[in-house]
Amino acid sequence: MTHDEIILQLRQQSAERLEQLWRQADQCRRQSVGDAVHLRGLVELSNHCSRRCSYCGISTHNADLTRYRMNADEVLQCARDAVRLGYGTVVLQAGEDPSLTTPWVSALIRRIKDETPLAVTLSLGERSDDELASVREAGADRYLLRFETSNRALFDRIHPPKAGQSSSDRVAILKRMRELGYEVGSGVMIGLPGQTWDDLARDLELFGELDLDMIGVGPWLPHPQTPLARQAAELMAPTEQQVPNTELMTYKVVALARLLCPRANIPSTTALATLNQQGGRELGLQRGANIVMPNLTPLKYRQLYEIYPAKSCLAEEPDVFDAALKARIQLIGRTVGAGRGDSPNISGRRSSGGHADSRKDEEMYRADTLLDAVQDQKERG
Ligand code: 5AD
């Protein structure tokens, strides 16, 4: 797909053409990663943050917010919940909290690895090469760090550097993670004030260039306690250039990400479910996504991790949400994934020397696709 073709798809209005895009993305998802929807248990372990990102509700701008940090026992309890609910992965997410030191995070990962079979994904913001190497050594399998936008000027505007430091280079950090053997995930926000069609098409191209194993995208949702929400009107690009932060745009980006990176793991994100509480999550899964990240954060902390307002599932008990989610996955003709759900992308890359788990997963994935093909044949008679 050329840059101009991507823009054309992003700006597509024809209902018929869009149906075609959804069908293509769904077919590509089925052929490349199968019908299983893998579930990742999300633990938001601290809302402390040392950064001043102008879009984010837990940045230092938000002086009104009560801050919390979970202790290791609380996190372990969430990991046990993940195992009990049959999830293969726990995602440890937090603001850029300097108190989550490398020794503390490493000890936590070791405990999770000792006590559970879970894959561990980290989403702890920008970390130095040494820190990334140490936590990888402790057993972390994957790392999520969205580059947010490929437009450097826009990125610098919404993501001011730490005092006395130069602006961060998230693409370089992602490349470093790859060298360290992480499964690497990134993504962007859609409809940031000042984000143009050209920028968003470039974002999608960068997903492909980075050969991402995981891609998470969601609409920018204005949080009233942030500078970006207050200044949005002045920062908008000219109307014909500005990307809207809508549900429809999000599906288009999910579908195109699938077509450009067929074997990536792509979640149907909470931000999408926030825009359409009834059916957003399912529509994401039917238009390219293959992952859901149920929130396992203890309810007493959950409303304090408000990166954007009215976040979906603020008050939902993990067990209640889980039962409904699994039923909904089956209702749309999909299966609930078993095992760790490693990226088929990285299993391919690791073809020799990969550890036993990913080889087993790869075999299960092949069997899954084979069964799908047989089922297809039967249906066609
Ligand atoms: N709207 C939508 N997404 C947001 N994020 C942070 N703030 C917002 C917001 N206001 C996303 C960023 C970040 C991820 C954890 O959440 O993309 O990387």
CSV table of C-alpha atoms and ligand atoms in Angstrom, one decimal:
chain,number,residue,atom,x,y,z
A,1,MET,CA,0.0,0.0,0.0
A,2,THR,CA,1.5,3.4,-1.0
A,3,HIS,CA,1.3,6.4,1.3
A,4,ASP,CA,-1.4,7.9,-0.9
A,5,GLU,CA,-3.4,4.7,-0.8
A,6,ILE,CA,-3.3,4.7,3.0
A,7,ILE,CA,-4.5,8.3,3.0
A,8,LEU,CA,-7.3,7.4,0.6
A,9,GLN,CA,-8.5,4.6,2.9
A,10,LEU,CA,-8.2,6.8,6.0
A,11,ARG,CA,-10.4,9.4,4.3
A,12,GLN,CA,-12.8,6.8,2.8
A,13,GLN,CA,-16.5,7.7,3.3
A,14,SER,CA,-18.2,5.2,1.1
A,15,ALA,CA,-20.1,2.6,3.2
A,16,GLU,CA,-19.5,0.0,0.6
A,17,ARG,CA,-15.8,0.5,0.4
A,18,LEU,CA,-15.5,0.5,4.2
A,19,GLU,CA,-17.4,-2.8,4.4
A,20,GLN,CA,-14.7,-4.1,2.0
A,21,LEU,CA,-11.9,-2.8,4.2
A,22,TRP,CA,-13.5,-4.5,7.3
A,23,ARG,CA,-13.8,-7.7,5.4
A,24,GLN,CA,-10.3,-7.7,4.1
A,25,ALA,CA,-8.9,-6.9,7.6
A,26,ASP,CA,-11.0,-9.6,9.2
A,27,GLN,CA,-9.9,-12.2,6.6
A,28,CYS,CA,-6.2,-11.1,7.0
A,29,ARG,CA,-6.6,-11.5,10.8
A,30,ARG,CA,-8.0,-14.9,10.4
A,31,GLN,CA,-5.3,-16.2,8.1
A,32,SER,CA,-2.4,-14.6,10.0
A,33,VAL,CA,-3.2,-15.0,13.7
A,34,GLY,CA,-6.3,-17.3,13.7
A,35,ASP,CA,-9.6,-17.0,15.5
A,36,ALA,CA,-8.3,-17.1,19.1
A,37,VAL,CA,-8.8,-13.9,21.1
A,38,HIS,CA,-6.0,-13.7,23.6
A,39,LEU,CA,-6.7,-12.0,27.0
A,40,ARG,CA,-4.1,-10.0,28.8
A,41,GLY,CA,-4.7,-9.1,32.5
A,42,LEU,CA,-3.9,-5.4,33.0
A,43,VAL,CA,-2.6,-4.1,36.3
A,44,GLU,CA,-2.3,-0.4,36.7
A,45,LEU,CA,0.2,-0.5,39.5
A,46,SER,CA,1.0,3.2,40.1
A,47,ASN,CA,-0.5,6.5,38.9
A,48,HIS,CA,2.5,8.5,40.0
A,49,CYS,CA,4.2,10.1,37.0
A,50,SER,CA,7.1,12.5,36.6
A,51,ARG,CA,6.2,13.6,33.1
A,52,ARG,CA,4.1,16.5,31.9
A,53,CYS,CA,2.5,15.0,28.8
A,54,SER,CA,-0.2,17.5,27.8
A,55,TYR,CA,-2.8,14.8,26.9
A,56,CYS,CA,-2.6,12.5,29.9
A,57,GLY,CA,-4.8,12.7,32.9
A,58,ILE,CA,-2.2,11.3,35.3
A,59,SER,CA,0.6,13.7,34.3
A,60,THR,CA,2.1,16.1,36.9
A,61,HIS,CA,-0.3,18.7,35.6
A,62,ASN,CA,-3.1,17.1,37.5
A,63,ALA,CA,-2.5,18.4,41.0
A,64,ASP,CA,-5.9,17.3,42.2
A,65,LEU,CA,-5.4,13.6,41.6
A,66,THR,CA,-4.8,11.3,44.6
A,67,ARG,CA,-1.8,9.2,43.9
A,68,TYR,CA,-1.4,5.5,44.7
A,69,ARG,CA,1.3,2.9,44.3
A,70,MET,CA,0.4,-0.8,44.8
A,71,ASN,CA,2.7,-3.0,46.8
A,72,ALA,CA,4.2,-6.2,45.5
A,73,ASP,CA,1.8,-8.4,47.3
A,74,GLU,CA,-1.2,-6.6,45.8
A,75,VAL,CA,0.3,-7.0,42.3
A,76,LEU,CA,0.9,-10.7,42.9
A,77,GLN,CA,-2.7,-11.1,43.9
A,78,CYS,CA,-3.7,-9.6,40.6
A,79,ALA,CA,-1.4,-12.0,38.8
A,80,ARG,CA,-3.0,-14.9,40.6
A,81,ASP,CA,-6.4,-13.6,39.4
A,82,ALA,CA,-5.1,-13.6,35.9
A,83,VAL,CA,-4.1,-17.3,36.2
A,84,ARG,CA,-7.5,-18.2,37.8
A,85,LEU,CA,-9.3,-16.5,34.9
A,86,GLY,CA,-7.2,-18.4,32.4
A,87,TYR,CA,-5.2,-15.5,31.1
A,88,GLY,CA,-1.7,-16.1,29.7
A,89,THR,CA,-0.2,-12.7,30.3
A,90,VAL,CA,-0.1,-10.0,32.9
A,91,VAL,CA,0.5,-6.4,31.7
A,92,LEU,CA,2.2,-4.2,34.4
A,93,GLN,CA,1.4,-0.6,33.5
A,94,ALA,CA,2.2,2.6,35.4
A,95,GLY,CA,3.0,6.3,34.9
A,96,GLU,CA,6.7,7.1,34.7
A,97,ASP,CA,7.2,6.5,38.4
A,98,PRO,CA,10.8,6.9,39.6
A,99,SER,CA,9.9,4.9,42.8
A,100,LEU,CA,9.3,1.8,40.6
A,101,THR,CA,13.1,1.2,40.7
A,102,THR,CA,14.8,-1.4,38.6
A,103,PRO,CA,15.6,-3.7,41.6
A,104,TRP,CA,11.9,-3.4,42.8
A,105,VAL,CA,10.5,-4.2,39.4
A,106,SER,CA,13.0,-7.0,38.8
A,107,ALA,CA,12.1,-8.6,42.1
A,108,LEU,CA,8.4,-8.3,41.3
A,109,ILE,CA,8.9,-10.0,37.9
A,110,ARG,CA,10.9,-12.8,39.5
A,111,ARG,CA,8.1,-13.5,42.0
A,112,ILE,CA,5.5,-13.6,39.2
A,113,LYS,CA,7.7,-15.9,37.2
A,114,ASP,CA,8.4,-18.2,40.2
A,115,GLU,CA,4.7,-18.4,41.2
A,116,THR,CA,2.9,-18.4,37.9
A,117,PRO,CA,3.3,-19.5,34.2
A,118,LEU,CA,2.4,-16.0,33.0
A,119,ALA,CA,4.1,-14.0,30.3
A,120,VAL,CA,5.0,-10.5,31.7
A,121,THR,CA,4.5,-7.4,29.6
A,122,LEU,CA,5.8,-4.1,30.9
A,123,SER,CA,4.3,-0.7,30.1
A,124,LEU,CA,6.3,1.6,32.5
A,125,GLY,CA,7.2,4.4,30.1
A,126,GLU,CA,10.6,5.4,28.9
A,127,ARG,CA,13.5,3.5,30.6
A,128,SER,CA,17.2,3.6,30.1
A,129,ASP,CA,19.1,0.9,28.2
A,130,ASP,CA,20.5,-0.5,31.5
A,131,GLU,CA,17.0,-0.6,33.1
A,132,LEU,CA,15.5,-2.3,30.1
A,133,ALA,CA,18.3,-4.9,30.1
A,134,SER,CA,18.0,-5.6,33.8
A,135,VAL,CA,14.2,-6.1,33.8
A,136,ARG,CA,14.5,-8.3,30.7
A,137,GLU,CA,17.1,-10.3,32.5
A,138,ALA,CA,14.7,-10.7,35.4
A,139,GLY,CA,12.2,-12.3,33.0
A,140,ALA,CA,10.1,-9.6,31.3
A,141,ASP,CA,8.9,-10.9,28.0
A,142,ARG,CA,7.3,-7.9,26.3
A,143,TYR,CA,7.3,-4.1,26.5
A,144,LEU,CA,4.7,-1.6,25.3
A,145,LEU,CA,5.7,2.0,24.6
A,146,ARG,CA,3.5,3.9,22.2
A,147,PHE,CA,5.4,6.5,20.0
A,148,GLU,CA,2.1,8.4,20.1
A,149,THR,CA,2.7,10.2,16.8
A,150,SER,CA,5.5,9.9,14.2
A,151,ASN,CA,5.3,13.7,13.7
A,152,ARG,CA,8.3,14.9,15.8
A,153,ALA,CA,7.2,18.5,16.2
A,154,LEU,CA,3.8,17.3,17.4
A,155,PHE,CA,5.3,14.7,19.7
A,156,ASP,CA,7.6,17.3,21.3
A,157,ARG,CA,4.6,19.6,21.7
A,158,ILE,CA,2.6,17.1,23.7
A,159,HIS,CA,5.4,15.3,25.4
A,160,PRO,CA,7.8,17.9,26.9
A,161,PRO,CA,11.3,16.5,27.9
A,162,LYS,CA,12.3,16.0,31.5
A,163,ALA,CA,13.9,19.1,33.0
A,164,GLY,CA,17.4,19.5,31.6
A,165,GLN,CA,17.1,16.7,29.1
A,166,SER,CA,16.7,16.6,25.3
A,167,SER,CA,13.5,15.3,23.8
A,168,SER,CA,13.0,11.6,23.9
A,169,ASP,CA,13.5,9.3,21.0
A,170,ARG,CA,10.9,6.5,21.4
A,171,VAL,CA,11.7,4.9,18.1
A,172,ALA,CA,15.3,4.5,19.3
A,173,ILE,CA,14.1,3.0,22.6
A,174,LEU,CA,11.8,0.5,20.6
A,175,LYS,CA,14.8,-0.6,18.6
A,176,ARG,CA,16.8,-1.1,21.7
A,177,MET,CA,14.0,-3.3,23.1
A,178,ARG,CA,14.1,-5.4,20.0
A,179,GLU,CA,17.8,-5.9,20.4
A,180,LEU,CA,17.3,-7.0,24.0
A,181,GLY,CA,14.9,-9.7,22.8
A,182,TYR,CA,11.6,-8.2,23.9
A,183,GLU,CA,8.4,-8.7,22.0
A,184,VAL,CA,7.9,-5.0,21.1
A,185,GLY,CA,4.7,-3.1,21.1
A,186,SER,CA,3.9,0.4,20.2
A,187,GLY,CA,1.0,2.6,18.9
A,188,VAL,CA,-0.5,6.0,18.5
A,189,MET,CA,-3.4,8.2,19.5
A,190,ILE,CA,-5.8,9.0,16.8
A,191,GLY,CA,-7.2,12.6,16.3
A,192,LEU,CA,-4.6,14.5,18.4
A,193,PRO,CA,-5.1,18.2,17.8
A,194,GLY,CA,-2.7,19.1,15.0
A,195,GLN,CA,-2.5,15.5,13.6
A,196,THR,CA,-2.9,15.4,9.8
A,197,TRP,CA,-3.8,12.6,7.4
A,198,ASP,CA,-0.3,12.7,6.3
A,199,ASP,CA,0.9,12.1,9.9
A,200,LEU,CA,-1.4,9.2,10.5
A,201,ALA,CA,-0.5,7.5,7.2
A,202,ARG,CA,3.2,7.9,8.3
A,203,ASP,CA,2.3,6.4,11.7
A,204,LEU,CA,0.9,3.3,10.0
A,205,GLU,CA,4.0,3.0,7.7
A,206,LEU,CA,6.2,3.2,10.8
A,207,PHE,CA,4.4,0.3,12.4
A,208,GLY,CA,5.5,-1.8,9.4
A,209,GLU,CA,9.0,-0.4,9.3
A,210,LEU,CA,9.5,-1.3,13.0
A,211,ASP,CA,8.0,-4.7,12.3
A,212,LEU,CA,6.0,-4.4,15.6
A,213,ASP,CA,4.8,-7.5,17.4
A,214,MET,CA,2.0,-5.6,19.2
A,215,ILE,CA,0.1,-2.5,18.0
A,216,GLY,CA,-2.3,-0.6,20.2
A,217,VAL,CA,-4.2,2.4,18.9
A,218,GLY,CA,-7.1,4.4,20.3
A,219,PRO,CA,-8.8,7.8,19.9
A,220,TRP,CA,-7.4,10.8,21.8
A,221,LEU,CA,-10.0,11.5,24.5
A,222,PRO,CA,-9.8,15.0,25.9
A,223,HIS,CA,-9.3,15.0,29.7
A,224,PRO,CA,-10.5,18.3,31.1
A,225,GLN,CA,-7.6,18.5,33.6
A,226,THR,CA,-5.0,18.6,30.8
A,227,PRO,CA,-3.5,21.5,28.8
A,228,LEU,CA,-4.2,19.7,25.5
A,229,ALA,CA,-7.9,19.6,26.1
A,230,ARG,CA,-7.9,23.3,27.0
A,231,GLN,CA,-5.9,24.4,24.0
A,232,ALA,CA,-7.3,21.9,21.5
A,233,ALA,CA,-9.2,24.5,19.5
A,234,GLU,CA,-6.1,26.6,18.8
A,235,LEU,CA,-3.9,23.6,18.0
A,236,MET,CA,-6.2,22.0,15.4
A,237,ALA,CA,-4.9,21.6,11.9
A,238,PRO,CA,-6.9,23.2,9.1
A,239,THR,CA,-10.3,21.4,8.9
A,240,GLU,CA,-9.5,19.4,5.7
A,241,GLN,CA,-6.2,18.2,7.2
A,242,GLN,CA,-7.2,17.5,10.8
A,243,VAL,CA,-7.8,13.8,11.7
A,244,PRO,CA,-11.0,13.4,13.8
A,245,ASN,CA,-10.7,11.5,17.1
A,246,THR,CA,-13.7,9.3,16.3
A,247,GLU,CA,-14.7,5.7,16.7
A,248,LEU,CA,-14.8,5.2,12.9
A,249,MET,CA,-11.3,6.6,12.4
A,250,THR,CA,-10.1,4.1,15.1
A,251,TYR,CA,-11.6,1.1,13.2
A,252,LYS,CA,-9.9,2.3,10.0
A,253,VAL,CA,-6.5,2.5,11.7
A,254,VAL,CA,-7.0,-1.0,13.3
A,255,ALA,CA,-8.0,-2.5,10.0
A,256,LEU,CA,-5.0,-0.8,8.1
A,257,ALA,CA,-2.6,-1.8,10.9
A,258,ARG,CA,-3.8,-5.4,10.4
A,259,LEU,CA,-3.3,-5.3,6.6
A,260,LEU,CA,0.2,-3.7,7.0
A,261,CYS,CA,1.4,-5.9,9.9
A,262,PRO,CA,-0.6,-9.2,9.4
A,263,ARG,CA,1.0,-11.2,12.2
A,264,ALA,CA,1.0,-8.5,14.9
A,265,ASN,CA,-1.1,-8.8,18.0
A,266,ILE,CA,-3.6,-6.0,18.0
A,267,PRO,CA,-5.8,-5.2,20.9
A,268,SER,CA,-9.3,-3.9,20.7
A,269,THR,CA,-8.5,-1.1,23.2
A,270,THR,CA,-10.4,0.3,26.2
A,271,ALA,CA,-10.4,3.8,24.6
A,272,LEU,CA,-12.4,2.3,21.8
A,273,ALA,CA,-14.8,0.6,24.2
A,274,THR,CA,-15.1,4.0,25.9
A,275,LEU,CA,-16.4,5.6,22.7
A,276,ASN,CA,-18.9,2.8,22.1
A,277,GLN,CA,-19.7,1.0,25.3
A,278,GLN,CA,-22.2,-1.4,23.7
A,279,GLY,CA,-20.3,-2.8,20.8
A,280,GLY,CA,-16.9,-1.1,20.3
A,281,ARG,CA,-14.8,-3.9,21.6
A,282,GLU,CA,-16.5,-6.5,19.4
A,283,LEU,CA,-16.3,-4.3,16.3
A,284,GLY,CA,-12.6,-3.8,16.9
A,285,LEU,CA,-12.2,-7.6,17.0
A,286,GLN,CA,-14.2,-7.9,13.8
A,287,ARG,CA,-12.1,-5.3,12.0
A,288,GLY,CA,-8.6,-6.6,12.6
A,289,ALA,CA,-8.0,-6.9,16.3
A,290,ASN,CA,-7.2,-10.2,18.1
A,291,ILE,CA,-6.5,-9.2,21.7
A,292,VAL,CA,-8.5,-7.8,24.7
A,293,MET,CA,-6.9,-6.5,27.9
A,294,PRO,CA,-9.3,-7.0,30.8
A,295,ASN,CA,-8.6,-4.7,33.7
A,296,LEU,CA,-7.5,-6.5,36.9
A,297,THR,CA,-6.5,-3.4,38.9
A,298,PRO,CA,-8.2,-3.5,42.4
A,299,LEU,CA,-11.4,-1.4,42.2
A,300,LYS,CA,-10.3,1.0,44.9
A,301,TYR,CA,-7.4,2.2,42.7
A,302,ARG,CA,-9.1,2.0,39.3
A,303,GLN,CA,-10.8,5.3,39.1
A,304,LEU,CA,-7.5,7.0,40.1
A,305,TYR,CA,-5.9,5.7,36.9
A,306,GLU,CA,-7.9,8.1,34.8
A,307,ILE,CA,-5.6,8.8,31.8
A,308,TYR,CA,-8.9,10.0,30.0
A,309,PRO,CA,-12.3,10.5,31.5
A,310,ALA,CA,-15.2,8.0,31.7
A,311,LYS,CA,-12.8,5.2,30.9
A,312,SER,CA,-14.8,2.0,30.2
A,313,CYS,CA,-15.1,-0.7,33.0
A,314,LEU,CA,-14.3,1.7,35.8
A,315,ALA,CA,-16.4,-0.2,38.3
A,316,GLU,CA,-16.5,-3.7,36.8
A,317,GLU,CA,-15.4,-6.7,39.0
A,318,PRO,CA,-12.8,-8.8,37.1
A,319,ASP,CA,-14.9,-12.0,37.4
A,320,VAL,CA,-18.1,-10.3,36.1
A,321,PHE,CA,-16.3,-8.6,33.3
A,322,ASP,CA,-14.5,-11.8,32.4
A,323,ALA,CA,-17.7,-13.9,32.1
A,324,ALA,CA,-19.4,-11.4,29.9
A,325,LEU,CA,-16.3,-10.9,27.8
A,326,LYS,CA,-15.9,-14.6,27.1
A,327,ALA,CA,-19.5,-15.0,26.2
A,328,ARG,CA,-19.3,-12.0,23.8
A,329,ILE,CA,-16.2,-13.4,22.2
A,330,GLN,CA,-18.0,-16.7,21.5
A,331,LEU,CA,-21.1,-14.8,20.2
A,332,ILE,CA,-19.0,-13.3,17.4
A,333,GLY,CA,-17.8,-16.7,16.4
A,334,ARG,CA,-14.3,-16.5,18.0
A,335,THR,CA,-12.5,-18.6,20.6
A,336,VAL,CA,-10.8,-17.6,23.8
A,337,GLY,CA,-7.1,-18.1,23.4
A,338,ALA,CA,-5.2,-20.5,25.6
A,339,GLY,CA,-1.5,-20.2,26.5
A,340,ARG,CA,0.6,-17.1,26.5
A,341,GLY,CA,-0.4,-15.9,23.1
A,342,ASP,CA,3.1,-14.9,22.1
A,343,SER,CA,3.2,-12.9,18.9
A,344,PRO,CA,3.4,-15.2,15.8
A,345,ASN,CA,5.5,-12.4,14.4
A,346,ILE,CA,8.3,-12.9,16.9
A,347,SER,CA,8.0,-16.8,16.9
A,348,GLY,CA,8.7,-16.6,13.2
A,349,ARG,CA,11.7,-14.3,13.8
A,350,ARG,CA,13.0,-16.6,16.5
A,351,SER,CA,12.6,-19.7,14.4
A,352,SER,CA,15.6,-21.3,15.9
A,353,GLY,CA,16.7,-20.9,19.5
A,354,GLY,CA,13.2,-19.8,20.7
A,355,HIS,CA,12.2,-21.2,24.1
A,356,ALA,CA,9.9,-24.1,24.4
A,357,ASP,CA,6.8,-22.0,25.2
A,358,SER,CA,6.9,-20.0,22.0
A,359,ARG,CA,7.6,-23.2,19.9
A,360,LYS,CA,4.6,-24.9,21.5
A,361,ASP,CA,2.5,-21.8,20.9
A,362,GLU,CA,3.6,-21.6,17.3
A,363,GLU,CA,2.5,-25.3,16.8
A,364,MET,CA,-0.8,-24.6,18.5
A,365,TYR,CA,-1.3,-21.6,16.3
A,366,ARG,CA,-0.5,-23.7,13.1
A,367,ALA,CA,-3.0,-26.3,14.2
A,368,ASP,CA,-5.6,-23.6,14.9
A,369,THR,CA,-5.2,-22.1,11.4
A,370,LEU,CA,-5.3,-25.6,9.8
A,371,LEU,CA,-8.6,-26.3,11.7
A,372,ASP,CA,-10.0,-23.0,10.5
A,373,ALA,CA,-9.1,-23.9,6.9
A,374,VAL,CA,-10.9,-27.3,7.2
A,375,GLN,CA,-13.9,-25.6,8.7
A,376,ASP,CA,-13.9,-23.1,5.8
A,377,GLN,CA,-13.8,-26.0,3.3
A,378,LYS,CA,-16.7,-27.7,5.1
A,379,GLU,CA,-18.8,-24.5,5.0
A,380,ARG,CA,-18.2,-24.1,1.3
A,381,GLY,CA,-19.3,-27.7,0.8
B,1,5AD,N1,-6.7,9.9,25.4
B,1,5AD,C1,-6.4,8.7,24.8
B,1,5AD,N2,-5.4,7.9,25.1
B,1,5AD,C2,-4.5,8.4,26.0
B,1,5AD,N3,-3.4,7.9,26.5
B,1,5AD,C3,-2.9,8.7,27.5
B,1,5AD,N4,-3.8,9.8,27.6
B,1,5AD,C4,-4.8,9.6,26.7
B,1,5AD,C5,-5.9,10.4,26.4
B,1,5AD,N5,-6.2,11.5,27.0
B,1,5AD,C6,-2.8,6.7,26.0
B,1,5AD,C7,-1.4,7.0,25.4
B,1,5AD,C8,-0.5,6.2,26.3
B,1,5AD,C9,-1.4,5.1,26.8
B,1,5AD,C10,-1.0,4.4,28.0
B,1,5AD,O1,-2.6,5.7,27.0
B,1,5AD,O2,-1.3,6.6,24.1
B,1,5AD,O3,0.7,5.7,25.7
